[in-house]
Coordinates of C-alpha atoms and ligand atoms in Angstrom, one line a residue:
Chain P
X1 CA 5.2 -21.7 19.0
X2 CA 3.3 -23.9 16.8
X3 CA 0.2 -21.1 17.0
X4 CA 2.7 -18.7 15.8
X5 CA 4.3 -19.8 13.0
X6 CA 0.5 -20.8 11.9
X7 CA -1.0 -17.8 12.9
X8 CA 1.8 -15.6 12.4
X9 CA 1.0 -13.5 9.6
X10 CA -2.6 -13.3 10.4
X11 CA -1.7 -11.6 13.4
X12 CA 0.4 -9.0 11.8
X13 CA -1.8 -8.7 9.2
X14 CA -4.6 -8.1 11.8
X15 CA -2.4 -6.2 13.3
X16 CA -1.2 -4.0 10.5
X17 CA -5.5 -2.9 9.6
X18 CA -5.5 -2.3 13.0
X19 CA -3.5 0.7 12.8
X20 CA -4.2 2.0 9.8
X21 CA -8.1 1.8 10.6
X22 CA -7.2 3.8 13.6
X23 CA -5.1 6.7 11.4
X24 CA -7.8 6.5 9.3
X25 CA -10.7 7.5 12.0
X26 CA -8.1 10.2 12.7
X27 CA -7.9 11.6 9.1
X28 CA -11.6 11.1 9.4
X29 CA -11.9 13.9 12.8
X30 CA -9.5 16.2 11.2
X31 CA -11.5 16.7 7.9
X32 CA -14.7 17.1 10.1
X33 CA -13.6 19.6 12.1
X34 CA -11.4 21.6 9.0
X35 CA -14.6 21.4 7.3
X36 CA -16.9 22.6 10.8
X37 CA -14.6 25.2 11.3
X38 CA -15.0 26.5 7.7
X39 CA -18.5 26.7 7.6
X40 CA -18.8 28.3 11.2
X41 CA -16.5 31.1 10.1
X42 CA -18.8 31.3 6.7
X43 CA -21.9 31.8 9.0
X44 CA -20.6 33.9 11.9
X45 CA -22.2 31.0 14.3
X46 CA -25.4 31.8 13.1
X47 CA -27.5 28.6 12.8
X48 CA -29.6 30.5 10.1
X49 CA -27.5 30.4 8.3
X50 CA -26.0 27.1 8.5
X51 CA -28.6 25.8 6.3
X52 CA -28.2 27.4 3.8
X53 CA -24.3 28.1 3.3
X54 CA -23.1 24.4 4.2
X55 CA -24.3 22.8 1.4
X56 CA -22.4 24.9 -0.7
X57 CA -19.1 25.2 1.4
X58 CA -19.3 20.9 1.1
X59 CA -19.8 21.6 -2.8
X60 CA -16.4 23.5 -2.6
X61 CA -15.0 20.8 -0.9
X62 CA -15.4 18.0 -3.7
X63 CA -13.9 20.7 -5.9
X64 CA -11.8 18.9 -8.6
X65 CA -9.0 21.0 -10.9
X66 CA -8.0 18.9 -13.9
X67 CA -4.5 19.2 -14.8
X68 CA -3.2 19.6 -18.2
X69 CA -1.6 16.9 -20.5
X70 CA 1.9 17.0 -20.4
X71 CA 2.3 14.4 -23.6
X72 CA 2.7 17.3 -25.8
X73 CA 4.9 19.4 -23.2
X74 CA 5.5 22.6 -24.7
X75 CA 3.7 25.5 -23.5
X76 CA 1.9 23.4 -20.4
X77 CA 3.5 25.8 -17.6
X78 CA 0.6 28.6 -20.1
X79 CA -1.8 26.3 -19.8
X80 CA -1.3 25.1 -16.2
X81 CA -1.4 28.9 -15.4
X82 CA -4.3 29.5 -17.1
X83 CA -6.5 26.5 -15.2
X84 CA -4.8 27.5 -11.7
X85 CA -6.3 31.3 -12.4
X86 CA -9.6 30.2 -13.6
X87 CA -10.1 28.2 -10.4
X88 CA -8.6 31.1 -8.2
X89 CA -11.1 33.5 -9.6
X90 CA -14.0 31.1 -9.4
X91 CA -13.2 29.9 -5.7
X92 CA -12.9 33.9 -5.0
X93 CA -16.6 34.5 -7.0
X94 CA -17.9 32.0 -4.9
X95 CA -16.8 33.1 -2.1
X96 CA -18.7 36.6 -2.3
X97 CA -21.4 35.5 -3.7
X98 CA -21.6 33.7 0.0
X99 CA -20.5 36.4 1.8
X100 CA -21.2 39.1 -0.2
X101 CA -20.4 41.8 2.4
X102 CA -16.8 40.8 3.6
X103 CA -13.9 42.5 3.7
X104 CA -10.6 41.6 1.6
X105 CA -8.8 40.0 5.4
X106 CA -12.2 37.9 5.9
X107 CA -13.2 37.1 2.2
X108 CA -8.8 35.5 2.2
X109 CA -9.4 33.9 5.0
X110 CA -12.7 32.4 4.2
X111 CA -10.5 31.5 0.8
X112 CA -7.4 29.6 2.9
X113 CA -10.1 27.8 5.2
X114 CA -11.7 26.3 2.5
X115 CA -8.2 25.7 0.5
X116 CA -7.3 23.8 4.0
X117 CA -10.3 21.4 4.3
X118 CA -10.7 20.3 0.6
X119 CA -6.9 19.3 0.8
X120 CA -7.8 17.3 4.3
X121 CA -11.2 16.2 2.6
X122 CA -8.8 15.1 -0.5
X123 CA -6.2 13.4 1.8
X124 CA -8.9 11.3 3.7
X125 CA -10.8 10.5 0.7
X126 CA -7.2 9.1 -1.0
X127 CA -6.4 6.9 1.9
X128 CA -9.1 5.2 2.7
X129 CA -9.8 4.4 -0.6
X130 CA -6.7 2.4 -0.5
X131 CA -7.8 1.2 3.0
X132 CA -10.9 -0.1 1.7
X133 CA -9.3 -1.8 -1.2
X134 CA -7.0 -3.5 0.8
X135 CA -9.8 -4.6 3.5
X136 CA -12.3 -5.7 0.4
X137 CA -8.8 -7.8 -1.1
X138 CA -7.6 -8.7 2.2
X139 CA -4.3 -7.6 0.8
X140 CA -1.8 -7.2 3.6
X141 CA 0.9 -5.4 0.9
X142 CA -1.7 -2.8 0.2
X143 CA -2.6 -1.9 3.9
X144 CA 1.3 -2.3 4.5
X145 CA 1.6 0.5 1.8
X146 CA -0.5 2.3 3.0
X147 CA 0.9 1.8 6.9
X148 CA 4.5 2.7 5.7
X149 CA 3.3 6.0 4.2
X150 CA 0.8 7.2 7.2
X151 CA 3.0 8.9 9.3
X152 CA 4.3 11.5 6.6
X153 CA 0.5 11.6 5.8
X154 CA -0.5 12.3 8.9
X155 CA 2.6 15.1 9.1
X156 CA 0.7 16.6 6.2
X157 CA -2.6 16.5 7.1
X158 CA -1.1 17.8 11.0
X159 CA 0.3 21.1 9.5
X160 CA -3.5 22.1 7.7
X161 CA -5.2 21.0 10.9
X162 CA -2.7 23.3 12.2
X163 CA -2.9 26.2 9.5
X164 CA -6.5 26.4 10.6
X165 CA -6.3 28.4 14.0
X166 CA -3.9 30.7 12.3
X167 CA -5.5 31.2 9.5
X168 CA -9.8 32.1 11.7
X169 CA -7.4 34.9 13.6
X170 CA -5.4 36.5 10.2
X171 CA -2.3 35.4 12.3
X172 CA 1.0 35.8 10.4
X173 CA 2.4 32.1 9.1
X174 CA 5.8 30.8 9.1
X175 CA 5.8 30.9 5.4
X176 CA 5.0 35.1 6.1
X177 CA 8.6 35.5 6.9
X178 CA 9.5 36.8 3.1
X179 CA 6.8 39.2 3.3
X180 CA 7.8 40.3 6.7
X181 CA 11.4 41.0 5.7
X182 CA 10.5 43.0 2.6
X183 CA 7.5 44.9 3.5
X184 CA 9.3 46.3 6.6
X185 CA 11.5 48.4 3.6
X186 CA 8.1 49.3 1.9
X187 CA 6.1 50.9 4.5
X188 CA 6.9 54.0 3.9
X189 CA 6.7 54.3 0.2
X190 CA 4.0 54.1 -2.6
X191 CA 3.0 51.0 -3.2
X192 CA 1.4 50.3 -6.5
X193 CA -0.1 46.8 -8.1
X194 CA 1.6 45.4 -10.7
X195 CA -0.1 41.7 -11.1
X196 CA -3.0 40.2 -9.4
X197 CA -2.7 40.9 -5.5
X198 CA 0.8 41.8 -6.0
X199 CA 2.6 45.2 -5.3
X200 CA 5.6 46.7 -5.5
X201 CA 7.3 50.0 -4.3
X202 CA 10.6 51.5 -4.3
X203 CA 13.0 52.9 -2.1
X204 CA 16.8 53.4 -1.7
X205 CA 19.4 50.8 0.1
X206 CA 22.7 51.2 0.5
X207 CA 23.5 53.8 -2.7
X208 CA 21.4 51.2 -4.4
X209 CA 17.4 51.4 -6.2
X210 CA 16.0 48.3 -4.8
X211 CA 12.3 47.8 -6.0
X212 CA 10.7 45.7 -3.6
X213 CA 7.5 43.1 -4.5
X214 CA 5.3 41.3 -2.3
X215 CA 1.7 40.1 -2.2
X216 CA -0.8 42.4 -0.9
X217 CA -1.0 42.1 3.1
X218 CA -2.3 41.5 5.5
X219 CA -4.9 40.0 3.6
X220 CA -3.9 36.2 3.2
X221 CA -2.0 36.0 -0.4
X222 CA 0.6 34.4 -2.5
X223 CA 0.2 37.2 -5.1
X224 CA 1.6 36.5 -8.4
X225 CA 5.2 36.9 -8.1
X226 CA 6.2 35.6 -11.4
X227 CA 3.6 37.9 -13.5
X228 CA 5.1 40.8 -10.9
X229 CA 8.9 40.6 -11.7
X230 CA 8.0 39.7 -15.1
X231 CA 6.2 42.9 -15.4
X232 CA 8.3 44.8 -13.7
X233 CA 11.3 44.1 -16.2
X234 CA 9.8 43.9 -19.6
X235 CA 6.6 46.5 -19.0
X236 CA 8.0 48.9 -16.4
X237 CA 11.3 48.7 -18.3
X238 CA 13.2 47.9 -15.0
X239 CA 16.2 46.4 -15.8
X240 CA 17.7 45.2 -12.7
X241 CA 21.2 44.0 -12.2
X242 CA 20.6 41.3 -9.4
X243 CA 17.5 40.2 -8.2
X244 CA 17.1 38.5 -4.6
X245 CA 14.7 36.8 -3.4
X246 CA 13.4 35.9 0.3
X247 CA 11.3 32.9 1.1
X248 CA 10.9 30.4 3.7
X249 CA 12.1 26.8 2.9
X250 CA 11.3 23.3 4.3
X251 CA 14.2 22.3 7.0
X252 CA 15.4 18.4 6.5
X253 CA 14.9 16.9 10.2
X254 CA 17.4 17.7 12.4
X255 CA 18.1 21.6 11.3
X256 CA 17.1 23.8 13.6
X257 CA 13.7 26.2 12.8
X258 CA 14.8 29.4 11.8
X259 CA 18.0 28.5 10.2
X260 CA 18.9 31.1 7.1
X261 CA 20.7 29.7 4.4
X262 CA 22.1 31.5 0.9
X263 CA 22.0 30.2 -2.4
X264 CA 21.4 30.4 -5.8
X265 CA 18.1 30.6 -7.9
X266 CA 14.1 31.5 -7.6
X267 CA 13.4 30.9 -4.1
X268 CA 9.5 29.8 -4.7
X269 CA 7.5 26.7 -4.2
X270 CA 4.0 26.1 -5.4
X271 CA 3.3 24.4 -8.4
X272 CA 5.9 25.8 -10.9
X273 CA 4.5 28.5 -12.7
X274 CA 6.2 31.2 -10.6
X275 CA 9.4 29.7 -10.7
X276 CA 9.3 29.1 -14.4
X277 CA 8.5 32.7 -15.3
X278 CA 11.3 34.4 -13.0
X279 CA 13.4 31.6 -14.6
X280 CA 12.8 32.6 -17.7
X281 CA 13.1 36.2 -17.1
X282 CA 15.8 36.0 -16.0
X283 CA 17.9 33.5 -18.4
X284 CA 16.5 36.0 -21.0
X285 CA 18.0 39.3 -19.5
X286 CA 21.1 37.6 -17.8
X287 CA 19.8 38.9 -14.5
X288 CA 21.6 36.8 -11.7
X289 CA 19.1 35.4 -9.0
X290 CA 20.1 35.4 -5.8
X291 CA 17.8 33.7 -2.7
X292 CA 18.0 33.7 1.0
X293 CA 15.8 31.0 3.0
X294 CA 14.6 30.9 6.5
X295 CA 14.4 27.2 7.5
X296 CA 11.3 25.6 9.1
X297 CA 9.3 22.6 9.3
X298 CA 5.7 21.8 7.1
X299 CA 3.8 22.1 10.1
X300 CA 5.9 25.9 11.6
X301 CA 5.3 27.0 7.7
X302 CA 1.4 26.5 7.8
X303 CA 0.8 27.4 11.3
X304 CA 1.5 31.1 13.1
X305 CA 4.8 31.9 12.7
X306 CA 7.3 30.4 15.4
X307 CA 9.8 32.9 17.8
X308 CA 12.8 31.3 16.0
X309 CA 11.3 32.3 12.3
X310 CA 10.2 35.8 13.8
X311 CA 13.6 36.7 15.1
X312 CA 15.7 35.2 12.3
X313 CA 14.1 38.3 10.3
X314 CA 16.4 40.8 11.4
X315 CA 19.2 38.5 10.6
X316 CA 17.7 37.8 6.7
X317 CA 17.4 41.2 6.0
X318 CA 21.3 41.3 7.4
X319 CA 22.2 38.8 4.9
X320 CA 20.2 40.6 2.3
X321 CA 22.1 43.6 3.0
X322 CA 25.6 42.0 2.6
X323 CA 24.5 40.3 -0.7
X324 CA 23.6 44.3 -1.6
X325 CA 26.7 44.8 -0.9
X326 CA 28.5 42.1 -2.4
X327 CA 26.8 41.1 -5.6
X328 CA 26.2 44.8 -6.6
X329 CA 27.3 48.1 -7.0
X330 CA 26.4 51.8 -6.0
X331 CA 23.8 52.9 -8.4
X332 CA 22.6 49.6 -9.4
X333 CA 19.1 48.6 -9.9
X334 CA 17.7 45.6 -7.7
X335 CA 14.4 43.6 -7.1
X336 CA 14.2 42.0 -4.1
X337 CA 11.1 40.0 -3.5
X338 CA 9.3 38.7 -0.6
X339 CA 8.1 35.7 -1.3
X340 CA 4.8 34.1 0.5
X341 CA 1.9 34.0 2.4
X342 CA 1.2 37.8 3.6
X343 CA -2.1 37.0 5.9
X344 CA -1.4 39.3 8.9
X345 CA 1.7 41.3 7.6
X346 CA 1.3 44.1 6.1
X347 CA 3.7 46.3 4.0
Chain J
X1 CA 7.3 -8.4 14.2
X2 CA 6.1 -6.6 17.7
X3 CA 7.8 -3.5 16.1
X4 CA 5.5 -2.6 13.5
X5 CA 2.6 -0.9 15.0
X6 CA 4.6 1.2 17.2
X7 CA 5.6 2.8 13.5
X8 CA 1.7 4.0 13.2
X9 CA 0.4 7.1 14.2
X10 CA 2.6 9.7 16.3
X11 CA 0.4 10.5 19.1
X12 CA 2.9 12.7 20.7
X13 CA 1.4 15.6 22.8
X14 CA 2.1 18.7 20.9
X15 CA 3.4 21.4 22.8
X16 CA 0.3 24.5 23.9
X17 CA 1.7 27.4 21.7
X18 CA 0.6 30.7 22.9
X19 CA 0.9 33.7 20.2
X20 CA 2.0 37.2 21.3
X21 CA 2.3 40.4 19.3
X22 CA 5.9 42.1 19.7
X23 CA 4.9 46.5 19.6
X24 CA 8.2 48.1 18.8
X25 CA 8.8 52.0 19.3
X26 CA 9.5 53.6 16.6
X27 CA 11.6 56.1 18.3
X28 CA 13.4 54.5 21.3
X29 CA 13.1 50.9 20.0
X30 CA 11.5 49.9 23.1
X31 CA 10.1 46.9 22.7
X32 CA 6.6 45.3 24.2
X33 CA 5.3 42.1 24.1
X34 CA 1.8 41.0 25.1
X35 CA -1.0 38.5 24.3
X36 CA -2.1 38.7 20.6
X37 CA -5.4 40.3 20.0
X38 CA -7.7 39.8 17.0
X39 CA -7.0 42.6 14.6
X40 CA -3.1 42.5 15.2
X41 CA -1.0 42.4 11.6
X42 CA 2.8 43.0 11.6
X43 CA 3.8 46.7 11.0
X44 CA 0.2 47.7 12.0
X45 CA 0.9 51.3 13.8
X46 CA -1.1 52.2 16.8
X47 CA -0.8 54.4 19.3
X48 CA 2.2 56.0 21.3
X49 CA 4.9 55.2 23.5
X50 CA 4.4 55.6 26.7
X51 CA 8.2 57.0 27.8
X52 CA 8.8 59.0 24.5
X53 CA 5.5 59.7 22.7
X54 CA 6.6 57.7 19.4
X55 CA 5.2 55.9 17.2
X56 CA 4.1 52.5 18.1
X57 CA 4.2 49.7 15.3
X58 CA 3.8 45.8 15.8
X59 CA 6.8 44.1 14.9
X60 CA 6.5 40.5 15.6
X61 CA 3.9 38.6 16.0
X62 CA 4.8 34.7 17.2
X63 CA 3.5 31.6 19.0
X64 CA 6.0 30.0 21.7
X65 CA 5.3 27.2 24.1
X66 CA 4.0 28.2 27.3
X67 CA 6.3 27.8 29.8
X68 CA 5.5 25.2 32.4
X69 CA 6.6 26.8 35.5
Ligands
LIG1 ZN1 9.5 55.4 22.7

């Protein structure tokens, strides 16, 4: 009894580094194998190579992106655009300047693979920083910190591990669901490009001219879907009277995969810049913006898309329908856009 | 006290997923479901049905948990 009330928080504490030395060395296996998997896709297994292309894949991997000031916040959503493209296209130059001779599917791929290790190379790199600080200090509040945060860490760093087989096989991705819904109504029209890996087509619905925008499958993009609607109403002169928009959503623990809720607003994550152009757009030409989510977990959204997410697509574009129905009328012009990642769905 | 490292890592077992690609016919809606194979994209077309002579297309593709039987 004595030894414990002595000894007590030396134990926990000891305790406590235990743990978090152990998620650690499993942050640590993840990143290795994101970052072996990346380079043997780069090099076909060829050990040739190896030699030569994994330096430069581990070069991509340290790969920093300043953001911008926000002191002075007017006009940062131009500016965080602007540095978001610029590293876009230079990740892309790179890429075929590596593999000069793949195809649009292999050169996304190649793009997503590395996307997925730097994060998982960033992630490691953060918390065992913080480990080490709080080994070198001996300070049980920091490793405590850093304890209380690790399972939603290692959630995260779960879902790219994850993303990974999905992503070497071009397999469709939980967060493919939008793209699924829409570009089943484009395949048999015209598509044409209207922002970077973005297209759009149109077609008829109910009495209705829907005009229908998704990235450019079954490559592996997000497309621009902000630049594409805004585009679409102030160059193409489409002026729509709704516009709807289909994307999958993170589910709160405890809803069930799958699940499609209604609402109002730009369904889109990422870091803003989308959702601040359709905002705007929209505000500006009093167009209402309707969404539609499919529900699913981090890790279902990353990986290859679940049954439950697969099936609830017949029932989304169901709901789409009925918001058609509802929100306009016959004759009426609408954009309905699938939002997300279109590796392995094409339109 | 005792409680806290059980909060650490979840080692759960995950679930083996198993992905299969969904072939829809265009015609009689007869639907197919095998084991996906590389080169597989949703509403790729290929080939015809074998009762009607439609068109083929790949509807689904998805991963479900193999079922221990
Ligand atoms: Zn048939």
């Amino acid at each position: 009894m004595a030894l414990l009330i002595i000894y007590g928080q030396r134990i926990q504490a000891w305790m406590i580094l235990n743990d978090v030395s152990r998620s650690v060395g499993k942050l640590k296996l993840m990143k290795d194998r994101s970052r072996k998997e990346a380079v043997e896709f780069v090099t076909g297994g060829s050990n040739a190579k190896v030699d030569e292309l994994a330096p430069r894949i581990d070069q991509f991997l340290e790969y920093f992106t300043i953001m911008p000031i926000d002191m002075d916040p007017s006009g940062v959503v131009g500016k965080l655009e602007h540095i978001m493209t610029t590293r876009d296209d230079r990740l892309k130059a790179e890429i075929r300047t590596l593999v000069p001779d793949a195809d649009p599917i292999r050169a996304s791929v190649i793009e997503n693979l590395i996307e997925a290790a730097s994060a998982l190379n960033f992630i490691y790199k953060i918390v065992r920083h913080f480990y080490l600080i709080g080994k070198k200090t001996t300070s049980m509040f920091i490793l405590a910190q850093l304890q209380m945060i690790m399972p939603m860490v290692l959630l995260e760093a779960d879902a790219l591990t994850g993303a990974i087989d999905a992503f070497k096989k071009a397999q469709p991705l939980g967060d493919g669901i939008g793209p699924m819904v829409v570009g089943r109504l484009m395949l048999d029209s015209e598509k044409k490009e209207v922002a970077k890996e973005t297209v759009y087509s149109q077609s008829e619905l109910k009495g209705r001219k829907v005009y229908l925008l998704t990235a450019k499958g079954p490559a592996g993009n997000v497309g621009q879907p902000g630049n594409g609607i805004k585009n679409m109403v102030e160059e193409l002169d489409i002026k729509p009277n709704a516009i709807i928009m289909i994307d999958a959503a993170l589910k709160l623990e405890g809803e069930k995969t799958g699940e499609i809720a209604e609402g109002i607003g730009a369904a889109i994550g990422g870091i803003g810049v989308d959702r601040f152009k359709i905002e705007e757009v929209a505000t500006k030409h009093g167009i209402p913006l309707y969404a539609i989510v499919i529900k699913q977990s981090i890790v279902d959204a990353i990986s290859v898309m679940r049954k439950e997410v697969a099936e609830a697509g017949d029932k989304t574009r169901e709901v789409m329908e009925r918001i058609v129905e509802e929100k306009t009328k016959e004759g009426d012009k609408i954009i309905i856009v699938g939002v997300g990642n279109t590796l392995g769905v094409a339109q | 006290m005792s409680s806290l490292p059980l909060l650490g890592a979840p080692d759960k077992k995950k679930p083996k997923l198993t992905v299969y690609t969904i072939e829809e016919c265009q015609s009689c809606h007869l639907k197919t479901k095998r084991g996906f194979r590389e080169g597989d994209f949703v509403h790729k077309r290929e080939g015809q049905c074998q009762s009607c002579k439609g068109n083929l297309m790949i509807t689904m593709i998805y991963a479900e948990p193999i079922k221990v039987s």
